[in-house]
Amino acid sequence: MKPILCVVGARPNYMKIAPLLSAFAKQGMPAVLVHTGQHYDEAMNDGFFRALSIPEPVANLSVGSASHAQQTALVMQRFEPELDRIDPSAVLVVGDVNSTLACALVANKKGYPVVHVEAGLRSRDRSMPEEINRLLTDQLSDFLFTTERSADLNLLAEGIAAERIHFVGNVMIDTLFRLRPEAIPAPVTLGSHHFTRFALSTLHRPALVDNESKLQEILLCLRDIATNTLPVVMALHPRTRATITRFGLEDLIMHPHIAVLPPQGYLNMLGLMQAATVILTDSGGIQEESTALGVPCLTLRENTERPITIEQGTNTLVGLSPLAIRQALAEVVNHGGKAGRAPEYWDGKASERIAAILKKSLDA
């Protein structure tokens, strides 16, 4: 069997690809990894690869940051010769970053089967670049592996043949379950900040952090929470750090009850999430991880592509209104927030299901 070519482009991809590579190895299925370098920080990259036991990629395309069009085009240009050289049995992409769409498009045009893990998720907001990437990647894919039943319905409504759709569960939760015992305790990460209860905040989406008035309003809200309700731990994405500086908002995060941290490794972040009283985020993946951990999550967006985290999990969609955020936070602090439950097939075995399906299909 020729190898499966697996693509990663950004840190959220790592938690999804790690259990797949492990499952392929257990099934005796050869696989190789290509890193597009869409998001690349050498220290963070190495730390994630070590923590998640990800093997070294056979190629790093070193694309780096650029506009959406430039980045997508550069990934395509640099990925094609690697695809020709490796000549895989299939190309597997995960999630919804620009590299996902770019590599799926190249593979499809050259006649290779495309495997999309985390297919069918929809926010219904086409102003989000990720939504466009999701829609187009799914149309290009031959194997569409979904994390929740609503994703199957989305794909069927978009004309995807039922035999191409496979509900398998969430591979990111496979990683969480495997590594939860190794999570670094929150006090170790927090150091001199001796918070026994805290709200954990992560912000990175351009619609929020690139908008000065919206970002200022949210930072003022977090400052108010730190003053009157709970200490706040901010794990600052590089984009968010840069825009805070550019907009001159540094004073808003200088507070004795706000701990400002650099981007965290997976095990550090896992320790912070499971110790948090509540999480305030605009991240898609953290909505899922908080549900698996049973930690209340307030999503600072007007929509989500992961409705199961609201319907069955611990997530509440609160938007960007400070009043709505404070009201939802009060519900958590005073009454514990949503308890939630583990969604169907979020059992740590999604990657095994994917490997079994691909082995049977690609060997045929």
mmCIF file of C-alpha atoms in Angstrom:
data_model
loop_
_atom_site.group_PDB
_atom_site.id
_atom_site.type_symbol
_atom_site.label_atom_id
_atom_site.label_comp_id
_atom_site.label_asym_id
_atom_site.label_seq_id
_atom_site.Cartn_x
_atom_site.Cartn_y
_atom_site.Cartn_z
ATOM 1 C CA MET A 1 0.000 0.000 0.000
ATOM 2 C CA LYS A 2 1.275 3.453 -0.876
ATOM 3 C CA PRO A 3 1.505 5.873 2.055
ATOM 4 C CA ILE A 4 -1.280 8.216 3.066
ATOM 5 C CA LEU A 5 0.005 11.770 2.820
ATOM 6 C CA CYS A 6 -1.181 13.709 5.882
ATOM 7 C CA VAL A 7 -1.110 17.513 5.862
ATOM 8 C CA VAL A 8 -0.727 19.885 8.795
ATOM 9 C CA GLY A 9 -0.560 23.641 8.473
ATOM 10 C CA ALA A 10 -1.346 25.199 11.852
ATOM 11 C CA ARG A 11 -1.200 24.294 15.545
ATOM 12 C CA PRO A 12 -4.882 23.249 15.824
ATOM 13 C CA ASN A 13 -4.136 20.614 13.163
ATOM 14 C CA TYR A 14 -1.543 18.889 15.354
ATOM 15 C CA MET A 15 -4.061 17.601 17.907
ATOM 16 C CA LYS A 16 -6.102 16.117 15.062
ATOM 17 C CA ILE A 17 -3.272 14.513 13.107
ATOM 18 C CA ALA A 18 -1.443 12.918 16.070
ATOM 19 C CA PRO A 19 -4.022 10.206 16.875
ATOM 20 C CA LEU A 20 -4.508 9.466 13.177
ATOM 21 C CA LEU A 21 -0.815 8.747 12.619
ATOM 22 C CA SER A 22 -0.859 6.482 15.667
ATOM 23 C CA ALA A 23 -3.971 4.641 14.448
ATOM 24 C CA PHE A 24 -2.494 4.169 10.975
ATOM 25 C CA ALA A 25 0.678 2.694 12.474
ATOM 26 C CA LYS A 26 -1.360 0.225 14.564
ATOM 27 C CA GLN A 27 -3.184 -0.879 11.395
ATOM 28 C CA GLY A 28 0.119 -1.294 9.528
ATOM 29 C CA MET A 29 -0.794 1.529 7.156
ATOM 30 C CA PRO A 30 2.155 3.632 5.956
ATOM 31 C CA ALA A 31 1.712 7.385 6.363
ATOM 32 C CA VAL A 32 3.899 10.456 5.882
ATOM 33 C CA LEU A 33 3.472 13.992 7.154
ATOM 34 C CA VAL A 34 3.886 17.230 5.195
ATOM 35 C CA HIS A 35 3.936 20.504 7.142
ATOM 36 C CA THR A 36 2.971 23.544 5.093
ATOM 37 C CA GLY A 37 4.420 25.965 7.639
ATOM 38 C CA GLN A 38 1.294 28.133 7.450
ATOM 39 C CA HIS A 39 1.708 28.900 11.158
ATOM 40 C CA TYR A 40 5.256 28.373 12.262
ATOM 41 C CA ASP A 41 6.989 29.154 15.531
ATOM 42 C CA GLU A 42 10.007 26.916 15.981
ATOM 43 C CA ALA A 43 9.780 26.630 19.769
ATOM 44 C CA MET A 44 6.015 26.060 19.799
ATOM 45 C CA ASN A 45 6.196 23.704 16.829
ATOM 46 C CA ASP A 46 8.854 21.516 18.440
ATOM 47 C CA GLY A 47 7.022 21.556 21.771
ATOM 48 C CA PHE A 48 3.744 20.418 20.235
ATOM 49 C CA PHE A 49 5.427 17.701 18.175
ATOM 50 C CA ARG A 50 7.171 16.317 21.283
ATOM 51 C CA ALA A 51 4.093 16.508 23.522
ATOM 52 C CA LEU A 52 1.877 14.830 20.946
ATOM 53 C CA SER A 53 4.506 12.278 19.786
ATOM 54 C CA ILE A 54 4.199 13.428 16.176
ATOM 55 C CA PRO A 55 6.986 12.181 13.870
ATOM 56 C CA GLU A 56 9.067 14.656 11.906
ATOM 57 C CA PRO A 57 7.465 15.728 8.619
ATOM 58 C CA VAL A 58 9.088 14.519 5.412
ATOM 59 C CA ALA A 59 8.783 18.072 4.073
ATOM 60 C CA ASN A 60 8.170 21.547 5.460
ATOM 61 C CA LEU A 61 6.895 23.979 2.850
ATOM 62 C CA SER A 62 7.770 27.008 5.039
ATOM 63 C CA VAL A 63 4.949 29.114 3.640
ATOM 64 C CA GLY A 64 4.587 31.488 6.586
ATOM 65 C CA SER A 65 2.084 34.303 6.988
ATOM 66 C CA ALA A 66 0.541 36.164 4.054
ATOM 67 C CA SER A 67 -2.849 37.247 2.761
ATOM 68 C CA HIS A 68 -5.384 34.463 2.280
ATOM 69 C CA ALA A 69 -4.918 34.455 -1.492
ATOM 70 C CA GLN A 70 -1.122 34.565 -1.365
ATOM 71 C CA GLN A 71 -0.898 31.900 1.314
ATOM 72 C CA THR A 72 -3.299 29.526 -0.441
ATOM 73 C CA ALA A 73 -1.506 29.961 -3.762
ATOM 74 C CA LEU A 74 1.933 29.435 -2.227
ATOM 75 C CA VAL A 75 0.836 26.256 -0.444
ATOM 76 C CA MET A 76 -0.525 24.920 -3.743
ATOM 77 C CA GLN A 77 2.647 25.801 -5.614
ATOM 78 C CA ARG A 78 4.953 24.170 -3.073
ATOM 79 C CA PHE A 79 2.727 21.180 -2.288
ATOM 80 C CA GLU A 80 2.400 19.903 -5.864
ATOM 81 C CA PRO A 81 6.022 18.734 -6.307
ATOM 82 C CA GLU A 82 5.903 16.986 -2.924
ATOM 83 C CA LEU A 83 2.716 15.230 -3.966
ATOM 84 C CA ASP A 84 4.373 14.120 -7.215
ATOM 85 C CA ARG A 85 7.442 12.892 -5.313
ATOM 86 C CA ILE A 86 5.527 10.929 -2.651
ATOM 87 C CA ASP A 87 2.770 9.594 -4.955
ATOM 88 C CA PRO A 88 0.483 8.581 -2.046
ATOM 89 C CA SER A 89 -2.589 6.384 -1.898
ATOM 90 C CA ALA A 90 -4.591 9.399 -0.646
ATOM 91 C CA VAL A 91 -4.158 12.915 0.743
ATOM 92 C CA LEU A 92 -5.600 13.517 4.211
ATOM 93 C CA VAL A 93 -6.396 17.036 5.404
ATOM 94 C CA VAL A 94 -7.917 18.155 8.703
ATOM 95 C CA GLY A 95 -9.915 21.141 9.865
ATOM 96 C CA ASP A 96 -10.472 24.363 7.970
ATOM 97 C CA VAL A 97 -7.248 26.370 7.585
ATOM 98 C CA ASN A 98 -5.990 27.656 4.220
ATOM 99 C CA SER A 99 -3.598 24.706 3.889
ATOM 100 C CA THR A 100 -6.546 22.314 4.137
ATOM 101 C CA LEU A 101 -8.240 23.774 1.083
ATOM 102 C CA ALA A 102 -5.030 24.360 -0.875
ATOM 103 C CA CYS A 103 -3.763 20.783 -0.559
ATOM 104 C CA ALA A 104 -7.206 19.287 -1.181
ATOM 105 C CA LEU A 105 -7.494 21.280 -4.397
ATOM 106 C CA VAL A 106 -4.082 20.186 -5.682
ATOM 107 C CA ALA A 107 -4.736 16.537 -4.804
ATOM 108 C CA ASN A 108 -8.190 16.534 -6.401
ATOM 109 C CA LYS A 109 -6.955 18.048 -9.651
ATOM 110 C CA LYS A 110 -4.183 15.448 -9.861
ATOM 111 C CA GLY A 111 -6.582 12.572 -9.290
ATOM 112 C CA TYR A 112 -5.672 11.544 -5.745
ATOM 113 C CA PRO A 113 -8.426 10.600 -3.277
ATOM 114 C CA VAL A 114 -8.968 13.387 -0.735
ATOM 115 C CA VAL A 115 -9.779 12.570 2.890
ATOM 116 C CA HIS A 116 -11.286 15.365 5.015
ATOM 117 C CA VAL A 117 -11.307 14.844 8.760
ATOM 118 C CA GLU A 118 -13.742 17.169 10.580
ATOM 119 C CA ALA A 119 -16.003 17.557 7.554
ATOM 120 C CA GLY A 120 -19.459 19.104 7.422
ATOM 121 C CA LEU A 121 -19.173 21.712 10.182
ATOM 122 C CA ARG A 122 -21.002 24.929 9.257
ATOM 123 C CA SER A 123 -21.356 28.326 10.934
ATOM 124 C CA ARG A 124 -23.563 29.729 8.099
ATOM 125 C CA ASP A 125 -21.297 32.803 8.157
ATOM 126 C CA ARG A 126 -19.522 33.154 4.834
ATOM 127 C CA SER A 127 -17.612 36.198 6.031
ATOM 128 C CA MET A 128 -15.417 33.712 7.929
ATOM 129 C CA PRO A 129 -12.523 32.466 5.770
ATOM 130 C CA GLU A 130 -12.738 29.118 7.574
ATOM 131 C CA GLU A 131 -16.326 28.643 6.403
ATOM 132 C CA ILE A 132 -15.271 29.023 2.762
ATOM 133 C CA ASN A 133 -12.433 26.566 3.324
ATOM 134 C CA ARG A 134 -14.846 24.055 4.882
ATOM 135 C CA LEU A 135 -17.421 24.325 2.110
ATOM 136 C CA LEU A 136 -14.953 23.940 -0.742
ATOM 137 C CA THR A 137 -12.835 21.216 0.857
ATOM 138 C CA ASP A 138 -15.909 19.078 1.417
ATOM 139 C CA GLN A 139 -16.908 19.390 -2.242
ATOM 140 C CA LEU A 140 -13.432 18.191 -3.259
ATOM 141 C CA SER A 141 -13.279 15.234 -0.860
ATOM 142 C CA ASP A 142 -13.864 11.532 -1.452
ATOM 143 C CA PHE A 143 -13.935 10.519 2.233
ATOM 144 C CA LEU A 144 -15.703 12.897 4.624
ATOM 145 C CA PHE A 145 -15.293 12.033 8.304
ATOM 146 C CA THR A 146 -17.659 13.905 10.623
ATOM 147 C CA THR A 147 -17.584 14.706 14.334
ATOM 148 C CA GLU A 148 -21.331 15.154 14.932
ATOM 149 C CA ARG A 149 -24.572 14.037 13.301
ATOM 150 C CA SER A 150 -25.548 17.565 12.227
ATOM 151 C CA ALA A 151 -22.472 17.631 9.982
ATOM 152 C CA ASP A 152 -23.816 14.607 8.078
ATOM 153 C CA LEU A 153 -27.070 16.481 7.463
ATOM 154 C CA ASN A 154 -25.184 19.547 6.241
ATOM 155 C CA LEU A 155 -23.240 17.474 3.720
ATOM 156 C CA LEU A 156 -26.304 15.643 2.442
ATOM 157 C CA ALA A 157 -28.095 18.989 1.980
ATOM 158 C CA GLU A 158 -25.131 20.194 -0.098
ATOM 159 C CA GLY A 159 -25.357 17.233 -2.452
ATOM 160 C CA ILE A 160 -22.585 15.045 -1.040
ATOM 161 C CA ALA A 161 -23.304 11.364 -1.686
ATOM 162 C CA ALA A 162 -24.162 9.467 1.497
ATOM 163 C CA GLU A 163 -21.594 6.736 0.816
ATOM 164 C CA ARG A 164 -18.791 9.314 1.053
ATOM 165 C CA ILE A 165 -19.868 10.447 4.541
ATOM 166 C CA HIS A 166 -18.711 8.616 7.679
ATOM 167 C CA PHE A 167 -19.705 9.666 11.203
ATOM 168 C CA VAL A 168 -16.742 8.658 13.360
ATOM 169 C CA GLY A 169 -16.492 11.115 16.257
ATOM 170 C CA ASN A 170 -13.860 13.684 17.162
ATOM 171 C CA VAL A 171 -10.156 12.913 16.735
ATOM 172 C CA MET A 172 -9.163 15.956 18.806
ATOM 173 C CA ILE A 173 -10.898 14.360 21.769
ATOM 174 C CA ASP A 174 -8.799 11.228 21.165
ATOM 175 C CA THR A 175 -5.735 13.360 21.875
ATOM 176 C CA LEU A 176 -7.312 15.017 24.909
ATOM 177 C CA PHE A 177 -8.235 11.693 26.517
ATOM 178 C CA ARG A 178 -4.795 10.218 25.834
ATOM 179 C CA LEU A 179 -2.836 13.142 27.259
ATOM 180 C CA ARG A 180 -5.110 14.373 30.032
ATOM 181 C CA PRO A 181 -3.162 12.437 32.699
ATOM 182 C CA GLU A 182 0.002 14.263 31.537
ATOM 183 C CA ALA A 183 -1.500 17.761 31.684
ATOM 184 C CA ILE A 184 0.752 20.289 33.431
ATOM 185 C CA PRO A 185 -1.018 21.566 36.563
ATOM 186 C CA ALA A 186 -2.313 25.111 36.286
ATOM 187 C CA PRO A 187 -0.302 26.432 39.287
ATOM 188 C CA VAL A 188 2.922 25.428 37.495
ATOM 189 C CA THR A 189 1.942 27.422 34.402
ATOM 190 C CA LEU A 190 0.592 30.374 36.401
ATOM 191 C CA GLY A 191 3.763 30.702 38.485
ATOM 192 C CA SER A 192 3.508 33.745 40.751
ATOM 193 C CA HIS A 193 -0.216 34.174 40.036
ATOM 194 C CA HIS A 194 -1.809 32.224 42.868
ATOM 195 C CA PHE A 195 -5.354 31.969 41.524
ATOM 196 C CA THR A 196 -7.493 29.194 43.009
ATOM 197 C CA ARG A 197 -10.433 30.015 40.705
ATOM 198 C CA PHE A 198 -10.122 31.837 37.415
ATOM 199 C CA ALA A 199 -11.654 32.548 34.024
ATOM 200 C CA LEU A 200 -9.474 31.422 31.133
ATOM 201 C CA SER A 201 -9.633 33.619 28.028
ATOM 202 C CA THR A 202 -8.374 32.980 24.488
ATOM 203 C CA LEU A 203 -9.036 35.386 21.614
ATOM 204 C CA HIS A 204 -7.661 35.115 18.100
ATOM 205 C CA ARG A 205 -10.268 35.522 15.350
ATOM 206 C CA PRO A 206 -9.655 38.481 13.026
ATOM 207 C CA ALA A 207 -13.312 39.571 13.221
ATOM 208 C CA LEU A 208 -12.707 40.372 16.883
ATOM 209 C CA VAL A 209 -9.030 41.095 17.446
ATOM 210 C CA ASP A 210 -8.494 43.160 14.275
ATOM 211 C CA ASN A 211 -11.407 45.447 15.124
ATOM 212 C CA GLU A 212 -10.231 48.144 17.545
ATOM 213 C CA SER A 213 -13.618 49.039 19.042
ATOM 214 C CA LYS A 214 -14.691 45.388 19.509
ATOM 215 C CA LEU A 215 -11.350 44.379 20.994
ATOM 216 C CA GLN A 216 -11.359 47.349 23.360
ATOM 217 C CA GLU A 217 -14.872 46.523 24.530
ATOM 218 C CA ILE A 218 -13.987 42.885 25.218
ATOM 219 C CA LEU A 219 -10.775 43.804 27.049
ATOM 220 C CA LEU A 220 -12.717 46.275 29.189
ATOM 221 C CA CYS A 221 -15.206 43.502 29.939
ATOM 222 C CA LEU A 222 -12.412 41.104 30.939
ATOM 223 C CA ARG A 223 -10.896 43.805 33.135
ATOM 224 C CA ASP A 224 -14.275 44.302 34.819
ATOM 225 C CA ILE A 225 -14.556 40.525 35.385
ATOM 226 C CA ALA A 226 -11.076 40.476 36.945
ATOM 227 C CA THR A 227 -11.978 43.400 39.223
ATOM 228 C CA ASN A 228 -15.385 42.242 40.384
ATOM 229 C CA THR A 229 -15.884 38.515 39.766
ATOM 230 C CA LEU A 230 -12.939 36.237 38.990
ATOM 231 C CA PRO A 231 -9.255 36.551 38.158
ATOM 232 C CA VAL A 232 -8.653 36.247 34.409
ATOM 233 C CA VAL A 233 -5.920 34.221 32.730
ATOM 234 C CA MET A 234 -5.235 35.371 29.158
ATOM 235 C CA ALA A 235 -3.251 33.042 26.906
ATOM 236 C CA LEU A 236 -2.461 35.606 24.232
ATOM 237 C CA HIS A 237 -2.344 34.566 20.583
ATOM 238 C CA PRO A 238 0.438 36.401 18.673
ATOM 239 C CA ARG A 239 -2.187 38.139 16.502
ATOM 240 C CA THR A 240 -4.003 39.375 19.604
ATOM 241 C CA ARG A 241 -0.799 40.547 21.278
ATOM 242 C CA ALA A 242 0.155 42.476 18.142
ATOM 243 C CA THR A 243 -3.199 44.209 17.769
ATOM 244 C CA ILE A 244 -3.371 45.126 21.468
ATOM 245 C CA THR A 245 -0.033 46.859 21.006
ATOM 246 C CA ARG A 246 -1.005 48.430 17.677
ATOM 247 C CA PHE A 247 -4.217 49.863 19.116
ATOM 248 C CA GLY A 248 -2.483 51.078 22.295
ATOM 249 C CA LEU A 249 -4.640 48.928 24.592
ATOM 250 C CA GLU A 250 -1.878 47.457 26.768
ATOM 251 C CA ASP A 251 -3.118 49.286 29.880
ATOM 252 C CA LEU A 252 -6.387 47.323 29.750
ATOM 253 C CA ILE A 253 -4.619 44.030 30.471
ATOM 254 C CA MET A 254 -2.331 45.415 33.187
ATOM 255 C CA HIS A 255 -4.211 44.416 36.320
ATOM 256 C CA PRO A 256 -3.245 42.504 39.496
ATOM 257 C CA HIS A 257 -5.958 39.921 38.802
ATOM 258 C CA ILE A 258 -5.112 39.399 35.120
ATOM 259 C CA ALA A 259 -2.371 36.935 34.225
ATOM 260 C CA VAL A 260 -1.130 37.522 30.673
ATOM 261 C CA LEU A 261 0.604 34.439 29.292
ATOM 262 C CA PRO A 262 2.352 33.779 25.980
ATOM 263 C CA PRO A 263 1.000 31.061 23.653
ATOM 264 C CA GLN A 264 0.949 27.806 25.597
ATOM 265 C CA GLY A 265 2.018 24.304 24.735
ATOM 266 C CA TYR A 266 -0.670 21.645 24.568
ATOM 267 C CA LEU A 267 -0.066 20.133 27.997
ATOM 268 C CA ASN A 268 0.063 23.554 29.678
ATOM 269 C CA MET A 269 -3.150 24.640 27.974
ATOM 270 C CA LEU A 270 -4.862 21.384 28.877
ATOM 271 C CA GLY A 271 -3.954 21.933 32.515
ATOM 272 C CA LEU A 272 -5.326 25.487 32.431
ATOM 273 C CA MET A 273 -8.567 24.408 30.747
ATOM 274 C CA GLN A 274 -9.379 21.629 33.178
ATOM 275 C CA ALA A 275 -8.628 23.887 36.180
ATOM 276 C CA ALA A 276 -10.636 26.878 34.934
ATOM 277 C CA THR A 277 -13.951 27.868 36.497
ATOM 278 C CA VAL A 278 -15.094 29.066 33.075
ATOM 279 C CA ILE A 279 -13.546 29.589 29.641
ATOM 280 C CA LEU A 280 -14.216 32.656 27.478
ATOM 281 C CA THR A 281 -13.098 32.060 23.906
ATOM 282 C CA ASP A 282 -13.676 32.565 20.195
ATOM 283 C CA SER A 283 -11.920 29.277 19.358
ATOM 284 C CA GLY A 284 -13.750 26.409 17.695
ATOM 285 C CA GLY A 285 -11.532 23.686 19.114
ATOM 286 C CA ILE A 286 -11.773 24.945 22.687
ATOM 287 C CA GLN A 287 -15.571 24.750 22.466
ATOM 288 C CA GLU A 288 -15.114 21.018 21.881
ATOM 289 C CA GLU A 289 -12.346 20.495 24.438
ATOM 290 C CA SER A 290 -14.281 22.315 27.183
ATOM 291 C CA THR A 291 -17.287 20.068 26.485
ATOM 292 C CA ALA A 292 -15.101 16.957 26.785
ATOM 293 C CA LEU A 293 -13.610 18.309 30.030
ATOM 294 C CA GLY A 294 -16.983 19.334 31.475
ATOM 295 C CA VAL A 295 -15.874 22.965 31.937
ATOM 296 C CA PRO A 296 -18.405 25.754 31.212
ATOM 297 C CA CYS A 297 -17.499 27.680 28.058
ATOM 298 C CA LEU A 298 -18.775 31.092 26.942
ATOM 299 C CA THR A 299 -18.165 31.557 23.221
ATOM 300 C CA LEU A 300 -17.582 35.178 22.231
ATOM 301 C CA ARG A 301 -19.056 34.865 18.743
ATOM 302 C CA GLU A 302 -22.429 35.337 17.087
ATOM 303 C CA ASN A 303 -22.402 31.825 15.592
ATOM 304 C CA THR A 304 -20.696 28.466 15.905
ATOM 305 C CA GLU A 305 -19.970 25.643 13.492
ATOM 306 C CA ARG A 306 -20.057 23.218 16.436
ATOM 307 C CA PRO A 307 -23.708 23.232 17.571
ATOM 308 C CA ILE A 308 -23.378 19.970 19.470
ATOM 309 C CA THR A 309 -21.261 21.761 22.086
ATOM 310 C CA ILE A 310 -24.318 23.926 22.822
ATOM 311 C CA GLU A 311 -27.006 21.258 22.457
ATOM 312 C CA GLN A 312 -25.239 18.559 24.491
ATOM 313 C CA GLY A 313 -22.093 20.146 25.878
ATOM 314 C CA THR A 314 -21.023 22.924 28.223
ATOM 315 C CA ASN A 315 -20.910 25.728 25.666
ATOM 316 C CA THR A 316 -23.054 28.882 25.630
ATOM 317 C CA LEU A 317 -22.996 31.272 22.674
ATOM 318 C CA VAL A 318 -22.944 34.770 24.176
ATOM 319 C CA GLY A 319 -21.797 37.030 21.315
ATOM 320 C CA LEU A 320 -19.775 40.159 22.026
ATOM 321 C CA SER A 321 -22.180 42.079 24.257
ATOM 322 C CA PRO A 322 -20.474 42.803 27.619
ATOM 323 C CA LEU A 323 -23.874 42.639 29.316
ATOM 324 C CA ALA A 324 -24.599 39.185 27.884
ATOM 325 C CA ILE A 325 -21.101 38.011 28.826
ATOM 326 C CA ARG A 326 -21.452 39.206 32.414
ATOM 327 C CA GLN A 327 -24.931 37.664 32.752
ATOM 328 C CA ALA A 328 -23.733 34.291 31.448
ATOM 329 C CA LEU A 329 -20.675 34.471 33.689
ATOM 330 C CA ALA A 330 -22.860 35.175 36.726
ATOM 331 C CA GLU A 331 -24.870 32.044 35.921
ATOM 332 C CA VAL A 332 -21.678 29.989 35.941
ATOM 333 C CA VAL A 333 -20.270 31.536 39.106
ATOM 334 C CA ASN A 334 -23.532 31.370 41.047
ATOM 335 C CA HIS A 335 -25.014 28.124 39.759
ATOM 336 C CA GLY A 336 -22.171 26.170 38.142
ATOM 337 C CA GLY A 337 -23.141 26.676 34.493
ATOM 338 C CA LYS A 338 -24.052 23.956 32.010
ATOM 339 C CA ALA A 339 -23.053 20.451 33.031
ATOM 340 C CA GLY A 340 -23.309 18.928 29.562
ATOM 341 C CA ARG A 341 -22.450 15.389 28.551
ATOM 342 C CA ALA A 342 -20.053 13.679 26.171
ATOM 343 C CA PRO A 343 -21.513 13.635 22.635
ATOM 344 C CA GLU A 344 -21.875 10.404 20.689
ATOM 345 C CA TYR A 345 -18.571 8.834 19.634
ATOM 346 C CA TRP A 346 -16.486 11.362 21.570
ATOM 347 C CA ASP A 347 -14.925 8.361 23.242
ATOM 348 C CA GLY A 348 -11.251 8.500 22.246
ATOM 349 C CA LYS A 349 -11.638 6.014 19.380
ATOM 350 C CA ALA A 350 -12.473 8.232 16.381
ATOM 351 C CA SER A 351 -9.028 7.814 14.819
ATOM 352 C CA GLU A 352 -9.346 4.031 15.053
ATOM 353 C CA ARG A 353 -12.634 4.166 13.143
ATOM 354 C CA ILE A 354 -11.068 6.333 10.439
ATOM 355 C CA ALA A 355 -8.076 4.015 10.062
ATOM 356 C CA ALA A 356 -10.319 0.957 9.746
ATOM 357 C CA ILE A 357 -12.484 2.576 7.047
ATOM 358 C CA LEU A 358 -9.495 3.812 5.029
ATOM 359 C CA LYS A 359 -7.639 0.499 5.294
ATOM 360 C CA LYS A 360 -10.634 -1.367 3.915
ATOM 361 C CA SER A 361 -11.299 1.183 1.154
ATOM 362 C CA LEU A 362 -7.745 1.952 0.014
ATOM 363 C CA ASP A 363 -6.696 -1.710 0.076
ATOM 364 C CA ALA A 364 -9.659 -2.686 -2.103
#
